[in-house]
Every structure is written in C-alpha cells, then in structure tokens.
Amino acid sequence: MSIKRYEMTDEQWEQICSLFPVPKTGRPPKDNRLMFNAILWIARSGAAWRDLPERYGSWKTVYSRFCKWRDDGTLLTLFQALSADADYENLSIDSTIIKTHQHGTGAKKGL
C-alpha cells in the first residue's frame, strides 16, 4: 500500500490496529485501516465529508464508521493509548501561552 497524503505509515498502523473492535455479525466490513485513513484525511484537510476522495469509498460509509467508533468509545481508546505513549518530539511552548509574574519579566531591579 503506497502512503498518500494524510495517511498512516505501516509502523503507525501496527501500533493501533489491535484497538479496533472485531465485527460480530453481518456483512464483512470495509478495511479498518482504509476507514481510519479516510477519517484522518477529513480531520487533517478540514474538508466536508462529501469531498472525501473516491479512493476511500463512499463518504456515507466512512461517516457511519466514524459515528460508530465515536459512540462506542473506540476513538477515545485510541487517543488514550497513543497519549500514554507520547514522545513529545514536537512539543512547543510559547511565551504567549505561559504568563510570567510581573517581577519575572527581566527588568532591572531597584528602578
């Protein structure tokens, strides 16, 4: 599978693939990786569901899977699992976010 924009690598997928629920009955579902990549595409691009590229299948199918995973807690479980293993490689703290006490601004003392 070639990696396209906004999609997960094989290494990333291996980290979370076991966290998805196993279907119990009915028609075999679409590939979980394909559905999750479609959800990531929507989240990262900011596009509307109807603008989902055809390679992911019907936008209605992807939206239905998103709602199912949202409602049954699958997405929360994924977030918690990935948060527990965060590497903080791209963590950034900006001085506009952290307020400093007025005496800690670096001005000369005793003026």
Tab-separated table of C-alpha atoms in Angstrom:
chain	number	residue	atom	x	y	z
A	1	MET	CA	0.000	0.000	0.000
A	2	SER	CA	1.542	3.313	-1.036
A	3	ILE	CA	1.300	6.079	1.541
A	4	LYS	CA	-0.621	9.097	0.370
A	5	ARG	CA	-1.053	12.498	1.937
A	6	TYR	CA	-2.559	12.398	5.445
A	7	GLU	CA	-2.310	8.582	5.716
A	8	MET	CA	-0.680	6.447	8.388
A	9	THR	CA	2.558	4.543	7.891
A	10	ASP	CA	2.735	0.779	8.429
A	11	GLU	CA	4.547	1.351	11.735
A	12	GLN	CA	1.825	3.704	12.988
A	13	TRP	CA	-0.909	1.298	11.926
A	14	GLU	CA	0.737	-1.648	13.721
A	15	GLN	CA	0.673	0.392	16.909
A	16	ILE	CA	-3.134	0.780	16.897
A	17	CYS	CA	-4.618	-1.977	14.695
A	18	SER	CA	-5.467	-4.230	17.649
A	19	LEU	CA	-7.547	-1.483	19.305
A	20	PHE	CA	-10.338	-1.620	16.721
A	21	PRO	CA	-13.418	-3.734	17.551
A	22	VAL	CA	-13.904	-7.100	15.851
A	23	PRO	CA	-17.178	-7.273	13.875
A	24	LYS	CA	-19.687	-9.713	15.362
A	25	THR	CA	-22.153	-10.423	12.576
A	26	GLY	CA	-23.296	-9.253	9.200
A	27	ARG	CA	-21.508	-8.368	6.027
A	28	PRO	CA	-17.702	-8.147	6.253
A	29	PRO	CA	-16.814	-4.506	6.978
A	30	LYS	CA	-14.551	-2.313	4.943
A	31	ASP	CA	-10.889	-2.400	5.920
A	32	ASN	CA	-10.387	-0.577	9.255
A	33	ARG	CA	-7.158	0.985	8.031
A	34	LEU	CA	-8.843	2.410	4.947
A	35	MET	CA	-11.692	3.806	7.060
A	36	PHE	CA	-9.324	5.287	9.644
A	37	ASN	CA	-7.170	6.871	6.926
A	38	ALA	CA	-10.330	8.393	5.458
A	39	ILE	CA	-11.246	9.853	8.857
A	40	LEU	CA	-7.715	11.236	9.207
A	41	TRP	CA	-7.987	12.758	5.730
A	42	ILE	CA	-11.167	14.589	6.749
A	43	ALA	CA	-9.687	15.726	10.076
A	44	ARG	CA	-6.392	16.923	8.624
A	45	SER	CA	-7.710	18.521	5.443
A	46	GLY	CA	-10.712	20.224	7.014
A	47	ALA	CA	-12.852	19.228	4.037
A	48	ALA	CA	-16.529	18.324	4.181
A	49	TRP	CA	-17.483	14.630	4.295
A	50	ARG	CA	-18.857	14.834	0.758
A	51	ASP	CA	-15.431	15.952	-0.524
A	52	LEU	CA	-13.740	12.728	0.557
A	53	PRO	CA	-11.626	11.298	-2.324
A	54	GLU	CA	-13.113	8.306	-4.139
A	55	ARG	CA	-10.202	6.034	-3.162
A	56	TYR	CA	-11.747	5.782	0.330
A	57	GLY	CA	-15.143	4.679	-0.934
A	58	SER	CA	-18.479	6.259	-0.127
A	59	TRP	CA	-18.328	9.204	2.256
A	60	LYS	CA	-21.509	7.889	3.897
A	61	THR	CA	-19.784	4.614	4.789
A	62	VAL	CA	-16.818	6.461	6.278
A	63	TYR	CA	-19.098	8.826	8.193
A	64	SER	CA	-21.106	5.881	9.549
A	65	ARG	CA	-17.924	4.166	10.732
A	66	PHE	CA	-16.737	7.413	12.326
A	67	CYS	CA	-20.035	7.745	14.220
A	68	LYS	CA	-19.896	4.103	15.325
A	69	TRP	CA	-16.317	4.434	16.618
A	70	ARG	CA	-17.144	7.748	18.280
A	71	ASP	CA	-20.207	6.349	20.028
A	72	ASP	CA	-18.705	3.025	21.158
A	73	GLY	CA	-15.558	4.650	22.567
A	74	THR	CA	-13.087	3.271	20.021
A	75	LEU	CA	-11.718	6.710	19.139
A	76	LEU	CA	-11.352	7.590	22.828
A	77	THR	CA	-9.487	4.316	23.432
A	78	LEU	CA	-7.148	5.108	20.526
A	79	PHE	CA	-6.491	8.603	21.853
A	80	GLN	CA	-5.759	7.341	25.368
A	81	ALA	CA	-3.436	4.589	24.123
A	82	LEU	CA	-1.481	6.991	21.940
A	83	SER	CA	-1.372	9.666	24.652
A	84	ALA	CA	0.130	7.198	27.116
A	85	ASP	CA	2.975	6.539	24.665
A	86	ALA	CA	3.596	10.151	23.614
A	87	ASP	CA	7.190	11.049	22.749
A	88	TYR	CA	6.684	14.838	22.914
A	89	GLU	CA	9.055	15.202	19.945
A	90	ASN	CA	7.096	18.122	18.519
A	91	LEU	CA	6.037	19.768	21.776
A	92	SER	CA	6.304	23.535	21.691
A	93	ILE	CA	5.777	26.022	24.492
A	94	ASP	CA	5.220	29.623	23.504
A	95	SER	CA	5.722	32.520	25.891
A	96	THR	CA	2.356	33.945	24.876
A	97	ILE	CA	0.705	30.947	26.493
A	98	ILE	CA	2.586	30.892	29.805
A	99	LYS	CA	2.054	34.014	31.850
A	100	THR	CA	5.007	35.287	33.851
A	101	HIS	CA	4.738	37.156	37.129
A	102	GLN	CA	5.316	40.867	36.639
A	103	HIS	CA	8.597	40.680	38.573
A	104	GLY	CA	9.885	37.866	36.375
A	105	THR	CA	9.991	39.823	33.129
A	106	GLY	CA	13.745	40.525	33.226
A	107	ALA	CA	13.620	44.230	34.052
A	108	LYS	CA	16.426	45.714	36.134
A	109	LYS	CA	15.851	45.538	39.855
A	110	GLY	CA	15.516	48.595	42.070
A	111	LEU	CA	14.418	51.189	39.494
